[in-house]
Amino acid sequence: MAYIYVFDLEARRLDAFSTCVGDDGKRLCSVVFSQTGTPDLRALDLLPEETVDEPLLPGKELSAKALQDWLEGLPTLGTDSTSLHWVVTQQGPDAALVITFRVVTYEDGGISSVVEREWDAVPHSARLEPERVRNFIEALVEVVREDPRRLDPFWISAQDTLRRSGARQRESLAKVLRAQWASDFGFAA
């Protein structure tokens, strides 16, 4: 066991301690919960790059159509053997924007596989910051183009940077995505 989580019910606090050799039980993080159960931190498992808090970028609420238009204007993501296609953007039941995309793999001149994923990419709160969403999408394109292995539909659809991180600028969002790739797969960010 590498971590121990301790709940202090009276203090409404959750502490995480490291049990790794050499850490001597040091406290990694604490999260205090309000009377209603809302945590004061976004999550215990945030990477250092995800703890960035940058000023809000408020704007007119982002619509599914506007997001779809942005996606269609992006550079093509792909290699000779794999390509990503943005299919449709819709509003989900929780007012989040859900992007459906498809990754097509080609072998010997034909299609060898098609993976279609729904990606709950834009939570309702982020819709009020359209420039943040644009920065995130452009950072994703930048990070995926750097390394074709990142054209993994399951990895892309698992990214929830807009929900977890306080990052708002393209450079910060790209750092978060690279760190998440390194964390998930052990490759250098």
PDB file of N, CA, C and O in Angstrom, residues 52-104:
ATOM      1  N   VAL A  52      -2.651  24.477 -10.818  1.00  0.00           N
ATOM      2  CA  VAL A  52      -2.554  25.861 -11.286  1.00  0.00           C
ATOM      3  C   VAL A  52      -3.918  26.525 -11.165  1.00  0.00           C
ATOM      4  O   VAL A  52      -4.932  25.955 -11.534  1.00  0.00           O
ATOM      5  N   ASP A  53      -3.940  27.725 -10.626  1.00  0.00           N
ATOM      6  CA  ASP A  53      -5.169  28.514 -10.580  1.00  0.00           C
ATOM      7  C   ASP A  53      -4.918  29.803 -11.335  1.00  0.00           C
ATOM      8  O   ASP A  53      -4.111  30.630 -10.906  1.00  0.00           O
ATOM      9  N   GLU A  54      -5.575  29.959 -12.456  1.00  0.00           N
ATOM     10  CA  GLU A  54      -5.403  31.153 -13.287  1.00  0.00           C
ATOM     11  C   GLU A  54      -6.716  31.932 -13.322  1.00  0.00           C
ATOM     12  O   GLU A  54      -7.783  31.360 -13.084  1.00  0.00           O
ATOM     13  N   PRO A  55      -6.660  33.231 -13.606  1.00  0.00           N
ATOM     14  CA  PRO A  55      -7.872  34.057 -13.595  1.00  0.00           C
ATOM     15  C   PRO A  55      -8.928  33.551 -14.579  1.00  0.00           C
ATOM     16  O   PRO A  55      -8.606  33.001 -15.632  1.00  0.00           O
ATOM     17  N   LEU A  56     -10.181  33.752 -14.203  1.00  0.00           N
ATOM     18  CA  LEU A  56     -11.302  33.367 -15.061  1.00  0.00           C
ATOM     19  C   LEU A  56     -11.236  34.070 -16.405  1.00  0.00           C
ATOM     20  O   LEU A  56     -10.720  35.184 -16.511  1.00  0.00           O
ATOM     21  N   LEU A  57     -11.770  33.410 -17.420  1.00  0.00           N
ATOM     22  CA  LEU A  57     -11.871  33.978 -18.764  1.00  0.00           C
ATOM     23  C   LEU A  57     -13.346  34.003 -19.161  1.00  0.00           C
ATOM     24  O   LEU A  57     -13.766  33.275 -20.059  1.00  0.00           O
ATOM     25  N   PRO A  58     -14.163  34.800 -18.471  1.00  0.00           N
ATOM     26  CA  PRO A  58     -15.605  34.761 -18.714  1.00  0.00           C
ATOM     27  C   PRO A  58     -15.981  35.254 -20.105  1.00  0.00           C
ATOM     28  O   PRO A  58     -15.268  36.040 -20.720  1.00  0.00           O
ATOM     29  N   GLY A  59     -17.099  34.765 -20.577  1.00  0.00           N
ATOM     30  CA  GLY A  59     -17.616  35.164 -21.877  1.00  0.00           C
ATOM     31  C   GLY A  59     -19.050  34.703 -22.018  1.00  0.00           C
ATOM     32  O   GLY A  59     -19.666  34.239 -21.066  1.00  0.00           O
ATOM     33  N   LYS A  60     -19.572  34.822 -23.216  1.00  0.00           N
ATOM     34  CA  LYS A  60     -20.924  34.362 -23.504  1.00  0.00           C
ATOM     35  C   LYS A  60     -20.932  32.835 -23.463  1.00  0.00           C
ATOM     36  O   LYS A  60     -20.013  32.187 -23.955  1.00  0.00           O
ATOM     37  N   GLU A  61     -21.958  32.249 -22.877  1.00  0.00           N
ATOM     38  CA  GLU A  61     -22.024  30.793 -22.708  1.00  0.00           C
ATOM     39  C   GLU A  61     -21.820  30.065 -24.039  1.00  0.00           C
ATOM     40  O   GLU A  61     -22.453  30.384 -25.041  1.00  0.00           O
ATOM     41  N   LEU A  62     -20.918  29.103 -24.015  1.00  0.00           N
ATOM     42  CA  LEU A  62     -20.565  28.333 -25.200  1.00  0.00           C
ATOM     43  C   LEU A  62     -21.693  27.367 -25.563  1.00  0.00           C
ATOM     44  O   LEU A  62     -22.185  26.623 -24.720  1.00  0.00           O
ATOM     45  N   SER A  63     -22.067  27.365 -26.819  1.00  0.00           N
ATOM     46  CA  SER A  63     -23.103  26.447 -27.292  1.00  0.00           C
ATOM     47  C   SER A  63     -22.460  25.232 -27.951  1.00  0.00           C
ATOM     48  O   SER A  63     -21.286  25.256 -28.326  1.00  0.00           O
ATOM     49  N   ALA A  64     -23.251  24.188 -28.106  1.00  0.00           N
ATOM     50  CA  ALA A  64     -22.772  22.978 -28.783  1.00  0.00           C
ATOM     51  C   ALA A  64     -22.392  23.301 -30.229  1.00  0.00           C
ATOM     52  O   ALA A  64     -21.386  22.809 -30.744  1.00  0.00           O
ATOM     53  N   LYS A  65     -23.164  24.165 -30.881  1.00  0.00           N
ATOM     54  CA  LYS A  65     -22.880  24.530 -32.274  1.00  0.00           C
ATOM     55  C   LYS A  65     -21.553  25.267 -32.392  1.00  0.00           C
ATOM     56  O   LYS A  65     -20.744  24.988 -33.287  1.00  0.00           O
ATOM     57  N   ALA A  66     -21.313  26.232 -31.482  1.00  0.00           N
ATOM     58  CA  ALA A  66     -20.056  26.987 -31.529  1.00  0.00           C
ATOM     59  C   ALA A  66     -18.864  26.061 -31.305  1.00  0.00           C
ATOM     60  O   ALA A  66     -17.850  26.171 -31.994  1.00  0.00           O
ATOM     61  N   LEU A  67     -18.996  25.117 -30.374  1.00  0.00           N
ATOM     62  CA  LEU A  67     -17.909  24.170 -30.129  1.00  0.00           C
ATOM     63  C   LEU A  67     -17.682  23.289 -31.350  1.00  0.00           C
ATOM     64  O   LEU A  67     -16.549  23.047 -31.755  1.00  0.00           O
ATOM     65  N   GLN A  68     -18.753  22.843 -31.981  1.00  0.00           N
ATOM     66  CA  GLN A  68     -18.627  22.015 -33.187  1.00  0.00           C
ATOM     67  C   GLN A  68     -17.917  22.797 -34.297  1.00  0.00           C
ATOM     68  O   GLN A  68     -17.052  22.254 -34.983  1.00  0.00           O
ATOM     69  N   ASP A  69     -18.251  24.070 -34.434  1.00  0.00           N
ATOM     70  CA  ASP A  69     -17.592  24.910 -35.440  1.00  0.00           C
ATOM     71  C   ASP A  69     -16.091  25.025 -35.162  1.00  0.00           C
ATOM     72  O   ASP A  69     -15.284  24.963 -36.086  1.00  0.00           O
ATOM     73  N   TRP A  70     -15.711  25.194 -33.892  1.00  0.00           N
ATOM     74  CA  TRP A  70     -14.291  25.260 -33.533  1.00  0.00           C
ATOM     75  C   TRP A  70     -13.594  23.959 -33.903  1.00  0.00           C
ATOM     76  O   TRP A  70     -12.501  23.972 -34.463  1.00  0.00           O
ATOM     77  N   LEU A  71     -14.226  22.849 -33.552  1.00  0.00           N
ATOM     78  CA  LEU A  71     -13.611  21.543 -33.820  1.00  0.00           C
ATOM     79  C   LEU A  71     -13.372  21.346 -35.310  1.00  0.00           C
ATOM     80  O   LEU A  71     -12.328  20.843 -35.719  1.00  0.00           O
ATOM     81  N   GLU A  72     -14.342  21.737 -36.115  1.00  0.00           N
ATOM     82  CA  GLU A  72     -14.213  21.567 -37.564  1.00  0.00           C
ATOM     83  C   GLU A  72     -13.121  22.460 -38.151  1.00  0.00           C
ATOM     84  O   GLU A  72     -12.586  22.164 -39.215  1.00  0.00           O
ATOM     85  N   GLY A  73     -12.765  23.545 -37.450  1.00  0.00           N
ATOM     86  CA  GLY A  73     -11.725  24.447 -37.932  1.00  0.00           C
ATOM     87  C   GLY A  73     -10.314  24.063 -37.490  1.00  0.00           C
ATOM     88  O   GLY A  73      -9.351  24.715 -37.858  1.00  0.00           O
ATOM     89  N   LEU A  74     -10.203  22.995 -36.710  1.00  0.00           N
ATOM     90  CA  LEU A  74      -8.891  22.569 -36.217  1.00  0.00           C
ATOM     91  C   LEU A  74      -8.096  21.847 -37.293  1.00  0.00           C
ATOM     92  O   LEU A  74      -8.672  21.252 -38.203  1.00  0.00           O
ATOM     93  N   PRO A  75      -6.765  21.845 -37.154  1.00  0.00           N
ATOM     94  CA  PRO A  75      -5.956  21.054 -38.087  1.00  0.00           C
ATOM     95  C   PRO A  75      -6.278  19.568 -37.930  1.00  0.00           C
ATOM     96  O   PRO A  75      -6.690  19.123 -36.859  1.00  0.00           O
ATOM     97  N   THR A  76      -6.071  18.827 -38.986  1.00  0.00           N
ATOM     98  CA  THR A  76      -6.334  17.393 -38.970  1.00  0.00           C
ATOM     99  C   THR A  76      -5.400  16.709 -37.982  1.00  0.00           C
ATOM    100  O   THR A  76      -4.216  17.009 -37.927  1.00  0.00           O
ATOM    101  N   LEU A  77      -5.966  15.817 -37.194  1.00  0.00           N
ATOM    102  CA  LEU A  77      -5.167  15.022 -36.269  1.00  0.00           C
ATOM    103  C   LEU A  77      -5.029  13.632 -36.846  1.00  0.00           C
ATOM    104  O   LEU A  77      -6.025  12.955 -37.103  1.00  0.00           O
ATOM    105  N   GLY A  78      -3.792  13.205 -37.064  1.00  0.00           N
ATOM    106  CA  GLY A  78      -3.611  11.862 -37.571  1.00  0.00           C
ATOM    107  C   GLY A  78      -2.230  11.621 -38.129  1.00  0.00           C
ATOM    108  O   GLY A  78      -1.375  12.516 -38.155  1.00  0.00           O
ATOM    109  N   THR A  79      -2.038  10.392 -38.541  1.00  0.00           N
ATOM    110  CA  THR A  79      -0.797   9.954 -39.168  1.00  0.00           C
ATOM    111  C   THR A  79      -1.190   9.262 -40.474  1.00  0.00           C
ATOM    112  O   THR A  79      -2.362   9.278 -40.854  1.00  0.00           O
ATOM    113  N   ASP A  80      -0.238   8.624 -41.121  1.00  0.00           N
ATOM    114  CA  ASP A  80      -0.557   7.875 -42.338  1.00  0.00           C
ATOM    115  C   ASP A  80      -1.502   6.713 -42.045  1.00  0.00           C
ATOM    116  O   ASP A  80      -2.255   6.287 -42.915  1.00  0.00           O
ATOM    117  N   SER A  81      -1.458   6.204 -40.807  1.00  0.00           N
ATOM    118  CA  SER A  81      -2.252   5.012 -40.499  1.00  0.00           C
ATOM    119  C   SER A  81      -3.427   5.255 -39.550  1.00  0.00           C
ATOM    120  O   SER A  81      -4.226   4.354 -39.321  1.00  0.00           O
ATOM    121  N   THR A  82      -3.555   6.470 -38.988  1.00  0.00           N
ATOM    122  CA  THR A  82      -4.626   6.756 -38.024  1.00  0.00           C
ATOM    123  C   THR A  82      -5.111   8.183 -38.204  1.00  0.00           C
ATOM    124  O   THR A  82      -4.318   9.085 -38.450  1.00  0.00           O
ATOM    125  N   SER A  83      -6.426   8.375 -38.070  1.00  0.00           N
ATOM    126  CA  SER A  83      -6.960   9.737 -38.138  1.00  0.00           C
ATOM    127  C   SER A  83      -8.110   9.903 -37.149  1.00  0.00           C
ATOM    128  O   SER A  83      -8.842   8.963 -36.862  1.00  0.00           O
ATOM    129  N   LEU A  84      -8.230  11.127 -36.630  1.00  0.00           N
ATOM    130  CA  LEU A  84      -9.307  11.456 -35.705  1.00  0.00           C
ATOM    131  C   LEU A  84     -10.314  12.335 -36.436  1.00  0.00           C
ATOM    132  O   LEU A  84      -9.929  13.269 -37.136  1.00  0.00           O
ATOM    133  N   HIS A  85     -11.588  12.030 -36.252  1.00  0.00           N
ATOM    134  CA  HIS A  85     -12.674  12.793 -36.889  1.00  0.00           C
ATOM    135  C   HIS A  85     -13.643  13.243 -35.806  1.00  0.00           C
ATOM    136  O   HIS A  85     -14.134  12.429 -35.026  1.00  0.00           O
ATOM    137  N   TRP A  86     -13.907  14.555 -35.768  1.00  0.00           N
ATOM    138  CA  TRP A  86     -14.900  15.087 -34.841  1.00  0.00           C
ATOM    139  C   TRP A  86     -16.265  14.832 -35.463  1.00  0.00           C
ATOM    140  O   TRP A  86     -16.549  15.308 -36.553  1.00  0.00           O
ATOM    141  N   VAL A  87     -17.121  14.093 -34.801  1.00  0.00           N
ATOM    142  CA  VAL A  87     -18.402  13.693 -35.379  1.00  0.00           C
ATOM    143  C   VAL A  87     -19.496  14.695 -35.052  1.00  0.00           C
ATOM    144  O   VAL A  87     -20.093  15.288 -35.945  1.00  0.00           O
ATOM    145  N   VAL A  88     -19.772  14.901 -33.762  1.00  0.00           N
ATOM    146  CA  VAL A  88     -20.854  15.799 -33.372  1.00  0.00           C
ATOM    147  C   VAL A  88     -20.629  16.268 -31.937  1.00  0.00           C
ATOM    148  O   VAL A  88     -19.983  15.586 -31.142  1.00  0.00           O
ATOM    149  N   THR A  89     -21.180  17.438 -31.627  1.00  0.00           N
ATOM    150  CA  THR A  89     -21.152  17.966 -30.263  1.00  0.00           C
ATOM    151  C   THR A  89     -22.597  18.195 -29.838  1.00  0.00           C
ATOM    152  O   THR A  89     -23.380  18.777 -30.588  1.00  0.00           O
ATOM    153  N   GLN A  90     -22.914  17.707 -28.633  1.00  0.00           N
ATOM    154  CA  GLN A  90     -24.283  17.839 -28.116  1.00  0.00           C
ATOM    155  C   GLN A  90     -24.242  18.261 -26.660  1.00  0.00           C
ATOM    156  O   GLN A  90     -23.255  18.043 -25.970  1.00  0.00           O
ATOM    157  N   GLN A  91     -25.360  18.831 -26.210  1.00  0.00           N
ATOM    158  CA  GLN A  91     -25.487  19.152 -24.794  1.00  0.00           C
ATOM    159  C   GLN A  91     -25.970  17.911 -24.074  1.00  0.00           C
ATOM    160  O   GLN A  91     -26.939  17.280 -24.482  1.00  0.00           O
ATOM    161  N   GLY A  92     -25.283  17.559 -22.977  1.00  0.00           N
ATOM    162  CA  GLY A  92     -25.672  16.402 -22.176  1.00  0.00           C
ATOM    163  C   GLY A  92     -26.756  16.765 -21.182  1.00  0.00           C
ATOM    164  O   GLY A  92     -27.121  17.940 -21.033  1.00  0.00           O
ATOM    165  N   PRO A  93     -27.270  15.773 -20.467  1.00  0.00           N
ATOM    166  CA  PRO A  93     -28.352  16.024 -19.513  1.00  0.00           C
ATOM    167  C   PRO A  93     -27.949  16.934 -18.355  1.00  0.00           C
ATOM    168  O   PRO A  93     -28.791  17.593 -17.773  1.00  0.00           O
ATOM    169  N   ASP A  94     -26.654  17.014 -18.048  1.00  0.00           N
ATOM    170  CA  ASP A  94     -26.187  17.879 -16.960  1.00  0.00           C
ATOM    171  C   ASP A  94     -25.717  19.239 -17.474  1.00  0.00           C
ATOM    172  O   ASP A  94     -25.015  19.958 -16.786  1.00  0.00           O
ATOM    173  N   ALA A  95     -26.099  19.581 -18.698  1.00  0.00           N
ATOM    174  CA  ALA A  95     -25.750  20.842 -19.373  1.00  0.00           C
ATOM    175  C   ALA A  95     -24.283  20.902 -19.778  1.00  0.00           C
ATOM    176  O   ALA A  95     -23.799  21.940 -20.203  1.00  0.00           O
ATOM    177  N   ALA A  96     -23.569  19.795 -19.657  1.00  0.00           N
ATOM    178  CA  ALA A  96     -22.200  19.724 -20.162  1.00  0.00           C
ATOM    179  C   ALA A  96     -22.261  19.545 -21.675  1.00  0.00           C
ATOM    180  O   ALA A  96     -23.292  19.155 -22.229  1.00  0.00           O
ATOM    181  N   LEU A  97     -21.148  19.828 -22.347  1.00  0.00           N
ATOM    182  CA  LEU A  97     -21.068  19.587 -23.786  1.00  0.00           C
ATOM    183  C   LEU A  97     -20.306  18.288 -24.009  1.00  0.00           C
ATOM    184  O   LEU A  97     -19.201  18.103 -23.501  1.00  0.00           O
ATOM    185  N   VAL A  98     -20.917  17.402 -24.760  1.00  0.00           N
ATOM    186  CA  VAL A  98     -20.357  16.082 -25.040  1.00  0.00           C
ATOM    187  C   VAL A  98     -19.921  16.051 -26.500  1.00  0.00           C
ATOM    188  O   VAL A  98     -20.708  16.359 -27.398  1.00  0.00           O
ATOM    189  N   ILE A  99     -18.665  15.675 -26.713  1.00  0.00           N
ATOM    190  CA  ILE A  99     -18.104  15.584 -28.061  1.00  0.00           C
ATOM    191  C   ILE A  99     -18.031  14.110 -28.446  1.00  0.00           C
ATOM    192  O   ILE A  99     -17.476  13.300 -27.705  1.00  0.00           O
ATOM    193  N   THR A 100     -18.606  13.772 -29.582  1.00  0.00           N
ATOM    194  CA  THR A 100     -18.445  12.424 -30.115  1.00  0.00           C
ATOM    195  C   THR A 100     -17.379  12.505 -31.194  1.00  0.00           C
ATOM    196  O   THR A 100     -17.453  13.351 -32.090  1.00  0.00           O
ATOM    197  N   PHE A 101     -16.360  11.647 -31.087  1.00  0.00           N
ATOM    198  CA  PHE A 101     -15.300  11.618 -32.085  1.00  0.00           C
ATOM    199  C   PHE A 101     -14.997  10.180 -32.458  1.00  0.00           C
ATOM    200  O   PHE A 101     -15.372   9.245 -31.753  1.00  0.00           O
ATOM    201  N   ARG A 102     -14.324  10.041 -33.569  1.00  0.00           N
ATOM    202  CA  ARG A 102     -14.025   8.718 -34.122  1.00  0.00           C
ATOM    203  C   ARG A 102     -12.546   8.660 -34.496  1.00  0.00           C
ATOM    204  O   ARG A 102     -12.024   9.578 -35.118  1.00  0.00           O
ATOM    205  N   VAL A 103     -11.866   7.582 -34.099  1.00  0.00           N
ATOM    206  CA  VAL A 103     -10.491   7.348 -34.504  1.00  0.00           C
ATOM    207  C   VAL A 103     -10.495   6.149 -35.444  1.00  0.00           C
ATOM    208  O   VAL A 103     -10.963   5.060 -35.094  1.00  0.00           O
ATOM    209  N   VAL A 104     -10.012   6.375 -36.661  1.00  0.00           N
ATOM    210  CA  VAL A 104     -10.003   5.352 -37.708  1.00  0.00           C
ATOM    211  C   VAL A 104      -8.554   4.922 -37.941  1.00  0.00           C
ATOM    212  O   VAL A 104      -7.671   5.768 -38.096  1.00  0.00           O
TER     213      VAL A 104
END
